[in-house]
PDB file of C-alpha atoms in Angstrom:
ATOM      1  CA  UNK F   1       8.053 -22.176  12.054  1.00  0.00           C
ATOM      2  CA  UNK F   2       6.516 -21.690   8.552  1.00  0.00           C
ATOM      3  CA  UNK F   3       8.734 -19.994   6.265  1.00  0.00           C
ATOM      4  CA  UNK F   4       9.793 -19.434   2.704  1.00  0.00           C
ATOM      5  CA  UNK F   5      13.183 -18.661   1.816  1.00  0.00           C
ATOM      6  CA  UNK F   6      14.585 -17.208  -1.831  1.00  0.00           C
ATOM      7  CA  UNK F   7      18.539 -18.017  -1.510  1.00  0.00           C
ATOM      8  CA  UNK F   8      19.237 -15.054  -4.047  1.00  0.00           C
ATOM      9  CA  UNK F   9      18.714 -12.057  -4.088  1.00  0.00           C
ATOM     10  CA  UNK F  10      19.578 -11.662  -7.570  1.00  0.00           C
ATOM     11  CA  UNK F  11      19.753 -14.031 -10.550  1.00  0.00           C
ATOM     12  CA  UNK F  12      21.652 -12.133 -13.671  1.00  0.00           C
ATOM     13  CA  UNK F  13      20.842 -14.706 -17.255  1.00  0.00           C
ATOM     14  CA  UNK F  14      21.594 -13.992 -21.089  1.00  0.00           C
ATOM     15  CA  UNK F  15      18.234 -13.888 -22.750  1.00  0.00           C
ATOM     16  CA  UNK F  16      17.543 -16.796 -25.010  1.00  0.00           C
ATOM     17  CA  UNK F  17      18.696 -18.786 -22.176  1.00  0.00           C
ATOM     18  CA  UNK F  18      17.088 -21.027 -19.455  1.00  0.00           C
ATOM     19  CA  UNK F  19      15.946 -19.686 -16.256  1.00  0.00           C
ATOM     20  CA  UNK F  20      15.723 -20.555 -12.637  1.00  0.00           C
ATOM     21  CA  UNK F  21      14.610 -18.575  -9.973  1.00  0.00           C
ATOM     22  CA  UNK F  22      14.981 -20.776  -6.519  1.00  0.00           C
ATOM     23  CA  UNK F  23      12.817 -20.937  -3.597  1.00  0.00           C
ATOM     24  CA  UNK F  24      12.042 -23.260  -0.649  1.00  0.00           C
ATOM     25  CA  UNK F  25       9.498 -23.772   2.378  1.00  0.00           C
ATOM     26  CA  UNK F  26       8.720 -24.630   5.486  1.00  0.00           C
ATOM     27  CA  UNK F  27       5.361 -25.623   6.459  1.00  0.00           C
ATOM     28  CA  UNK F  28       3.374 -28.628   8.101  1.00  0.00           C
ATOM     29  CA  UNK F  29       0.970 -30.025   6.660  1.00  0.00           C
ATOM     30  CA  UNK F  30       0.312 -29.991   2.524  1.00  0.00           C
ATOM     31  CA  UNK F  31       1.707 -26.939   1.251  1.00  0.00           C
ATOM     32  CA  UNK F  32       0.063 -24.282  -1.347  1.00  0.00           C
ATOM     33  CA  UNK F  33       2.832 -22.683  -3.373  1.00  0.00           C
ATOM     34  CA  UNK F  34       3.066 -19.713  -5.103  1.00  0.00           C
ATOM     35  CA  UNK F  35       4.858 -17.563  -7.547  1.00  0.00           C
ATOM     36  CA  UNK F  36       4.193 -13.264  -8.308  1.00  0.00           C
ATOM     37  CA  UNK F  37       6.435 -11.278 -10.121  1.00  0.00           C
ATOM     38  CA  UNK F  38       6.378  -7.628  -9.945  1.00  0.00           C
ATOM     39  CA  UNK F  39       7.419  -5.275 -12.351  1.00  0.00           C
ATOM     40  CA  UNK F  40       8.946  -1.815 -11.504  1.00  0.00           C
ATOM     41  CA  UNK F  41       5.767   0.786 -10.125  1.00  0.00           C
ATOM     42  CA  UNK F  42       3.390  -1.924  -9.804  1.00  0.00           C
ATOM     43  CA  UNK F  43       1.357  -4.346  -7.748  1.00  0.00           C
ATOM     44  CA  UNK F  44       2.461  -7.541  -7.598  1.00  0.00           C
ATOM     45  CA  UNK F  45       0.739  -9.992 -10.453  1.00  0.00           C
ATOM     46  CA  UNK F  46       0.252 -13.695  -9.764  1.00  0.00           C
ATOM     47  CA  UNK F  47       1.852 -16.193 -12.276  1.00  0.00           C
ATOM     48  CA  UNK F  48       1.453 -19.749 -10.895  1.00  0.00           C
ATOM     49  CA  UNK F  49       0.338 -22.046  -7.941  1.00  0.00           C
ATOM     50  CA  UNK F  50       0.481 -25.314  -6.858  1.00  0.00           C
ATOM     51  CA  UNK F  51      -2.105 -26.859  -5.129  1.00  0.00           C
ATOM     52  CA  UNK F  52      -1.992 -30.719  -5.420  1.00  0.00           C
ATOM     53  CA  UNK F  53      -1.745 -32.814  -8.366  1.00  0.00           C
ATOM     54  CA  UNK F  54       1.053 -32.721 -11.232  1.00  0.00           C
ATOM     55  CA  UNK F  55       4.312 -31.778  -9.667  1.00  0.00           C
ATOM     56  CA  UNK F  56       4.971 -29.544 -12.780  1.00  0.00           C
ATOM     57  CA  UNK F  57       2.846 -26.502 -13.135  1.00  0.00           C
ATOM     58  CA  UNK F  58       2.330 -24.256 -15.967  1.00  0.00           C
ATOM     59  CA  UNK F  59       1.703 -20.571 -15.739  1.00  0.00           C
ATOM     60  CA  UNK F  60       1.481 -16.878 -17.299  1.00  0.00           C
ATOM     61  CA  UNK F  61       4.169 -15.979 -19.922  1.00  0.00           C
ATOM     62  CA  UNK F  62       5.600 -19.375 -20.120  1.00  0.00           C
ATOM     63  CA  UNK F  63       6.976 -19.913 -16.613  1.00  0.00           C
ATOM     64  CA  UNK F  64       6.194 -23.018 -14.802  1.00  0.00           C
ATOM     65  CA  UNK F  65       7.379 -24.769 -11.671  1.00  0.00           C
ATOM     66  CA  UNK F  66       8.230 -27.180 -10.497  1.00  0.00           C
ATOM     67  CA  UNK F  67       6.865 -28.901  -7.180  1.00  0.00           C
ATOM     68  CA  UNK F  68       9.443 -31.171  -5.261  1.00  0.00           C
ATOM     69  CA  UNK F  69       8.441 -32.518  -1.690  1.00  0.00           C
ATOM     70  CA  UNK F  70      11.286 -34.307  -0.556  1.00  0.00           C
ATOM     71  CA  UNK F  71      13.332 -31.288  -1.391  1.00  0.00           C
ATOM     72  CA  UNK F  72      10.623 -28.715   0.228  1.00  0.00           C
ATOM     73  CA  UNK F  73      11.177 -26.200  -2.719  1.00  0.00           C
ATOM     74  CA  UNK F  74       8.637 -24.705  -5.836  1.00  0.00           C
ATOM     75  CA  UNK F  75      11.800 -23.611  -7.883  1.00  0.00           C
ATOM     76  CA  UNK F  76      10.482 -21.354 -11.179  1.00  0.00           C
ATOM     77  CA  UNK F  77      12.137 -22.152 -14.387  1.00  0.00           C
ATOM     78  CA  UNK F  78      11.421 -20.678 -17.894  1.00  0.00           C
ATOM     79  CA  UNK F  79      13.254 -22.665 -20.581  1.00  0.00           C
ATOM     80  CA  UNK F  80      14.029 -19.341 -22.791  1.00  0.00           C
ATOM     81  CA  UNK F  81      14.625 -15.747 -20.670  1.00  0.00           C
ATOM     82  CA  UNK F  82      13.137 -12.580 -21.909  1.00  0.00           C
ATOM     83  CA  UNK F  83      14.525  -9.248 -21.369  1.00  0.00           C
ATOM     84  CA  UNK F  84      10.815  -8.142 -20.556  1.00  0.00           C
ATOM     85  CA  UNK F  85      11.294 -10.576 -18.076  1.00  0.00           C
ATOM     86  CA  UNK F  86      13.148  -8.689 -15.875  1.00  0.00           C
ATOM     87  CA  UNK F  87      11.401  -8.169 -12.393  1.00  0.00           C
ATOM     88  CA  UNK F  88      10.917  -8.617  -9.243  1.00  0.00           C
ATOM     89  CA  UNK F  89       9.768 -12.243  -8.465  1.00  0.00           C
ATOM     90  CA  UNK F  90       7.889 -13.704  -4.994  1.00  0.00           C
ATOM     91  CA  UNK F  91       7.381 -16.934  -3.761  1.00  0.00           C
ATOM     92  CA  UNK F  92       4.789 -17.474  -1.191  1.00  0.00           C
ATOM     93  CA  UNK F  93       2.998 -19.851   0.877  1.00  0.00           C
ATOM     94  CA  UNK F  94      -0.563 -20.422   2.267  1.00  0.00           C
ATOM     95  CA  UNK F  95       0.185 -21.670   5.676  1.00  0.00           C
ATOM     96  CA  UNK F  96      -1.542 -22.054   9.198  1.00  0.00           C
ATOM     97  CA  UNK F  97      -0.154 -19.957  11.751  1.00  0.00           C
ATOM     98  CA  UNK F  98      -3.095 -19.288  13.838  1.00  0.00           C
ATOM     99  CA  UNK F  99      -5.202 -19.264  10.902  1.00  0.00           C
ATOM    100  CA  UNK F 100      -4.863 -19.453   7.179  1.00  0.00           C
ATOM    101  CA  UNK F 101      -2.298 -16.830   5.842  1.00  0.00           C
ATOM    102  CA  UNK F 102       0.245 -16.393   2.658  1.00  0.00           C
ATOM    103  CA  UNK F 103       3.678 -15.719   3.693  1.00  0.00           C
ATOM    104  CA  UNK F 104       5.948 -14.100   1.189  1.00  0.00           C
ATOM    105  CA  UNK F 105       9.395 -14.385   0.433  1.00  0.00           C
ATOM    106  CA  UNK F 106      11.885 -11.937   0.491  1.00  0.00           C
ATOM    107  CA  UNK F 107      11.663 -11.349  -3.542  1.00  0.00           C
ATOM    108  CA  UNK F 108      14.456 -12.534  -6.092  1.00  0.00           C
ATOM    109  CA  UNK F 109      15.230  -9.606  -8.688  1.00  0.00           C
ATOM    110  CA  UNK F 110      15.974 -10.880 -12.047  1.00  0.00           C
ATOM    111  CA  UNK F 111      17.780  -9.377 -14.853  1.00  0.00           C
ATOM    112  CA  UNK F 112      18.090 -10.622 -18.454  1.00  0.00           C
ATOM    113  CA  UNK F 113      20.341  -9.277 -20.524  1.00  0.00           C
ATOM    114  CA  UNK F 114      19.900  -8.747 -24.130  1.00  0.00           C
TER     115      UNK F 114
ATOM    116  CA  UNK G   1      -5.012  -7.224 -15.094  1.00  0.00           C
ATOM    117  CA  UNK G   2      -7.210  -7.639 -11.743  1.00  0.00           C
ATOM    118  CA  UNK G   3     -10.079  -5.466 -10.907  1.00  0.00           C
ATOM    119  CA  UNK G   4      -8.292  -3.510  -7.933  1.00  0.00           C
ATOM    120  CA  UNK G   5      -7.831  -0.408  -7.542  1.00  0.00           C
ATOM    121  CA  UNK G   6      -5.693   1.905  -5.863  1.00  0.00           C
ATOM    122  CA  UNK G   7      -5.896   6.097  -5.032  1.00  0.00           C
ATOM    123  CA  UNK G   8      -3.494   8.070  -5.537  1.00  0.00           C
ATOM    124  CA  UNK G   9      -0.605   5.744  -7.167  1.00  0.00           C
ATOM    125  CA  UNK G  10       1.666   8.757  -5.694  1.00  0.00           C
ATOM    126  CA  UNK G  11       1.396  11.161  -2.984  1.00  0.00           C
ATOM    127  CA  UNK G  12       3.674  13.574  -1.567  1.00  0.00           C
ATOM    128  CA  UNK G  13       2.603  15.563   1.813  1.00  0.00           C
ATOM    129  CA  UNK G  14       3.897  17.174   5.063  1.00  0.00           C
ATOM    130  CA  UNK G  15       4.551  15.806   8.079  1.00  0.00           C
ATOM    131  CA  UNK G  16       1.439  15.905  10.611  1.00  0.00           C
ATOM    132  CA  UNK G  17      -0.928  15.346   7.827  1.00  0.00           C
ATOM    133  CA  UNK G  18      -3.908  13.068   7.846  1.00  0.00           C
ATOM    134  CA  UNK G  19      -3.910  10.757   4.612  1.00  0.00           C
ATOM    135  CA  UNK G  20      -6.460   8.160   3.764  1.00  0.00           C
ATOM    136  CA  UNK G  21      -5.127   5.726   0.852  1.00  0.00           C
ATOM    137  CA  UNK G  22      -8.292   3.980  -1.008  1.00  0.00           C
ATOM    138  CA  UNK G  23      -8.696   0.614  -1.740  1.00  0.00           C
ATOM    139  CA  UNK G  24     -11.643  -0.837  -3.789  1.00  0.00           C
ATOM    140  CA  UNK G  25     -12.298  -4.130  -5.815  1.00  0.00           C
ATOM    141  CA  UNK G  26     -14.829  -5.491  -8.409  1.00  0.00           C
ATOM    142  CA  UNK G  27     -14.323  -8.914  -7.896  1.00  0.00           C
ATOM    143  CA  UNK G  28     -16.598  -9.280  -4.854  1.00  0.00           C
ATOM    144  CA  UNK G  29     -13.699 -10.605  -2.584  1.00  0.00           C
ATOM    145  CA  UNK G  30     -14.142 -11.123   0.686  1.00  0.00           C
ATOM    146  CA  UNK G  31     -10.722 -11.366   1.803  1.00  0.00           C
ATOM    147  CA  UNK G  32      -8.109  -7.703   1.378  1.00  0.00           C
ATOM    148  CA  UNK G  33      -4.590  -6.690   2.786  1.00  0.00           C
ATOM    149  CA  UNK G  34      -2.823  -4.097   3.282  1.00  0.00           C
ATOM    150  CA  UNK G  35       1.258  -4.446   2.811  1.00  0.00           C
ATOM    151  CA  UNK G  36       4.092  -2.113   3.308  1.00  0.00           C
ATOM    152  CA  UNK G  37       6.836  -2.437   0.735  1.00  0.00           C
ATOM    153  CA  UNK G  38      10.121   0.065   0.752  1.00  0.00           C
ATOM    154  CA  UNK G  39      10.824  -0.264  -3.109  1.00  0.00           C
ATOM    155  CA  UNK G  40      11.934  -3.096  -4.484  1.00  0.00           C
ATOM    156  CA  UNK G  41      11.785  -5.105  -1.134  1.00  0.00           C
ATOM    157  CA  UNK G  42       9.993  -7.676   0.605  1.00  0.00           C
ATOM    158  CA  UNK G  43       6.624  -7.030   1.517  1.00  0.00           C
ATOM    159  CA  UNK G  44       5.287  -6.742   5.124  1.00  0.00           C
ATOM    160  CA  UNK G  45       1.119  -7.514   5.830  1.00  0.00           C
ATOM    161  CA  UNK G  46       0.427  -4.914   8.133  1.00  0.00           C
ATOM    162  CA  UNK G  47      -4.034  -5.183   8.166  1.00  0.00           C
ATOM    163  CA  UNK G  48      -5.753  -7.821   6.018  1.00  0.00           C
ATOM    164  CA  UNK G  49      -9.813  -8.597   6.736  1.00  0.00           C
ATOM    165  CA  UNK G  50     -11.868 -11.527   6.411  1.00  0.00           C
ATOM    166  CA  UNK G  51     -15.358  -9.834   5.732  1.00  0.00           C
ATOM    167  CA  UNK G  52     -17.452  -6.738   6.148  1.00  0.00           C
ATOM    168  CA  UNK G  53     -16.704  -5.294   9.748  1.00  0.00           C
ATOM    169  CA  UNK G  54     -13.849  -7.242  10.021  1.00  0.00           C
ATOM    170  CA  UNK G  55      -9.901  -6.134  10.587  1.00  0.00           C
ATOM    171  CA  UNK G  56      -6.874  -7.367  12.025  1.00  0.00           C
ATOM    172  CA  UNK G  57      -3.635  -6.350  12.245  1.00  0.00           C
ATOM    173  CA  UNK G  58      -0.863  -8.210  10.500  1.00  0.00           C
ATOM    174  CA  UNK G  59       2.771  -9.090  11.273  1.00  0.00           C
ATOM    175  CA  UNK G  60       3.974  -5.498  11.249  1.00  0.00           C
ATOM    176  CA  UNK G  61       2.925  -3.316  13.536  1.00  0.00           C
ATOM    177  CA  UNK G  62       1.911   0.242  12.072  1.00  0.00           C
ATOM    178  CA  UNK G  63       0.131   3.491  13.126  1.00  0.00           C
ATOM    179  CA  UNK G  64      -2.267   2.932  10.527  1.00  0.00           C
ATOM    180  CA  UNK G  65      -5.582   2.115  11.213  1.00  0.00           C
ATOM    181  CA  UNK G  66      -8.175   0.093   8.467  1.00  0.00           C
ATOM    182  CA  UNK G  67     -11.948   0.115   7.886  1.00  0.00           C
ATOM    183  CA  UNK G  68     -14.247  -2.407   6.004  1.00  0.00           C
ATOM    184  CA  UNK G  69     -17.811  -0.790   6.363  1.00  0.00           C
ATOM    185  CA  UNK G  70     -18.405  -2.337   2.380  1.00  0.00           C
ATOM    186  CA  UNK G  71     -17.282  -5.640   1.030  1.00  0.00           C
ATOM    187  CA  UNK G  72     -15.377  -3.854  -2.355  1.00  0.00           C
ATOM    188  CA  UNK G  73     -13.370  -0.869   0.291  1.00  0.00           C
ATOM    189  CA  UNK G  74     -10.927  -1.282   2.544  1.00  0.00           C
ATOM    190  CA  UNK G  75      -9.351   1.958   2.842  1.00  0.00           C
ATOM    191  CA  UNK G  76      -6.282   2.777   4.997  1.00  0.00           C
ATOM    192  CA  UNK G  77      -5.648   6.128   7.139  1.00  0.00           C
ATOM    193  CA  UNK G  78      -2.613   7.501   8.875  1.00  0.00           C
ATOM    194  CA  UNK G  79      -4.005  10.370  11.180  1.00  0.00           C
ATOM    195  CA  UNK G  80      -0.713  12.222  11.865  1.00  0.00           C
ATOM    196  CA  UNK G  81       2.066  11.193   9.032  1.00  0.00           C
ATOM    197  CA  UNK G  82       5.761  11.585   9.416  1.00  0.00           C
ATOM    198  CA  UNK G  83       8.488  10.414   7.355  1.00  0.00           C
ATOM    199  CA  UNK G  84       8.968   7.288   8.373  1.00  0.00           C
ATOM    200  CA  UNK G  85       5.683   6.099   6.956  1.00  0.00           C
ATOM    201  CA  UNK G  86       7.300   6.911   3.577  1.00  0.00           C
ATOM    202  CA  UNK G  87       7.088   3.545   2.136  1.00  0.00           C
ATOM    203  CA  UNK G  88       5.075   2.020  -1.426  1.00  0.00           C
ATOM    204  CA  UNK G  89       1.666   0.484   0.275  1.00  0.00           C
ATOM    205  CA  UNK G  90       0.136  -2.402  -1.894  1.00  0.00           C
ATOM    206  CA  UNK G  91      -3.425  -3.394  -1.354  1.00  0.00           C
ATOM    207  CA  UNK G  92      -4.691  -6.814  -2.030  1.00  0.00           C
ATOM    208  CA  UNK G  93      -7.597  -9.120  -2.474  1.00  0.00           C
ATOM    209  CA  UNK G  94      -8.474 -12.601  -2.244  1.00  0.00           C
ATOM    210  CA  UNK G  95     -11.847 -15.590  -2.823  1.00  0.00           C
ATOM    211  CA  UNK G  96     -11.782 -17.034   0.778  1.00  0.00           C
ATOM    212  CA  UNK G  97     -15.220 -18.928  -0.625  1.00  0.00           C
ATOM    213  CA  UNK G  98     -13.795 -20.490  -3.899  1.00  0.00           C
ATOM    214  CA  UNK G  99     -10.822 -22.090  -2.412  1.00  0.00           C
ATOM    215  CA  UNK G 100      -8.351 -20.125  -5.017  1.00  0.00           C
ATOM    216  CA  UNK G 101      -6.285 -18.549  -2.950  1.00  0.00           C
ATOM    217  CA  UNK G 102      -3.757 -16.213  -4.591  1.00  0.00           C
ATOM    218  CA  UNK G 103      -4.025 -12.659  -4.129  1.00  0.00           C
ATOM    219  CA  UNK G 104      -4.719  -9.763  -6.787  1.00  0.00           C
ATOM    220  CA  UNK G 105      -3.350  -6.758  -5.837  1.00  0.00           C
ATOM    221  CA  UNK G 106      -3.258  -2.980  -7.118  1.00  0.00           C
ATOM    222  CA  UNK G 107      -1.312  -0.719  -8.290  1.00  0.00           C
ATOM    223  CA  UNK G 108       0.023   0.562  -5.109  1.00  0.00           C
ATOM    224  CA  UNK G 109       0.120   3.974  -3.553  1.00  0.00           C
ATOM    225  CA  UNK G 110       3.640   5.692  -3.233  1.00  0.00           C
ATOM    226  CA  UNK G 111       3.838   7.593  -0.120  1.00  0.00           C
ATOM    227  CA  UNK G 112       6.327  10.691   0.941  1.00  0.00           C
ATOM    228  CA  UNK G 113       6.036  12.394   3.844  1.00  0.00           C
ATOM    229  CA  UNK G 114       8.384  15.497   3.786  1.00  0.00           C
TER     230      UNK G 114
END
């Protein structure tokens, strides 16, 4: 079955320091990855894909992820946190299950304290 | 910020009511969704359409019904609402032509139904 899983439901970091917010899949064929991060009241906002290419993948507000096939998982990583980081974040993938759709994960909630 | 838009963000009314929560984008997407989201959880696709006259429902079943008579509006009704349609619903678009993929989405409408 194609899935996407986020192992925690909450990741608590001091800000200043590294962050890494996990996730993994499940598809066949190629994957396409994604990572949204929602901020309290709003829509969700899209921060980074990957689609092929580099493994490593730079988005919005200095996150990036990294790509690892043999390990199935698109974990996102910041290298300093920001307590205006603090959110809600999503991974998702495009994936065929009777035609093209993006499944979500269950969200990861991040808090960075000052 | 994404050209999507979504009417009202909040809306409080009485059980039995008929509601209609707008949708409309700029961007000349032919792909939008529809998700159900209780706050600060995972999202559910409940319609999502591929083009004018188009609609399907998604992986949770709802009472709601969609329309897509224009390309940029995809609004969403709920003819008779009760409380457990109290929920935050997020609307979403998407380039099926450009081979992007990620979604934009709005603001979200926050629904209770007393």
């Amino acid at each position: 079955a194609q899935s996407v899983a986020q192992p925690e439901d909450q990741v608590n970091v001091a800000e200043g320091n590294p962050l890494t917010v996990k996730c993994t899949y499940s598809v066949s064929g190629n994957p396409y990855l994604f990572w949204y991060v929602q901020y309290p009241n709003r829509g969700l906002q899209f921060l980074l894909k990957y689609i092929t290419g580099d493994n490593l993948v730079k988005g919005s507000y200095g996150f990036e992820a990294e790509f690892n096939k043999s390990q199935t998982s698109f974990h996102l990583k910041k290298p300093s946190a920001l307590v205006s980081d603090s959110a809600l974040y999503f991974c998702a993938v495009r994936a065929y299950t009777g035609g093209f759709k993006t499944i979500f994960g269950a969200g990861t909630r991040l808090f960075v304290k000052a | 910020e994404a050209d999507i838009y979504q009417t009202p963000r909040y809306l409080v009314i009485g059980t039995g009511k008929k509601i209609t929560l707008e949708c409309s984008q700029t961007m000349g997407h032919d792909k939008m969704y529809w998700y159900q989201q209780d706050p600060g959880m995972e999202l559910h696709l409940i319609h999502y359409s591929y083009g004018v006259n188009s609609t399907e429902k998604g992986d949770l079943s709802s009472e709601s019904t969609v329309s897509r008579i224009r390309t940029e509006h995809f609004p969403l009704t709920l003819e008779s609402a009760r409380p457990s349609h109290t929920s935050q619903y997020l609307c979403a678009s998407s380039d099926g032509t450009s081979q992007i993929y990620e979604q934009y989405f709005g603001p979200g409408t926050r629904l209770t139904v007393t």
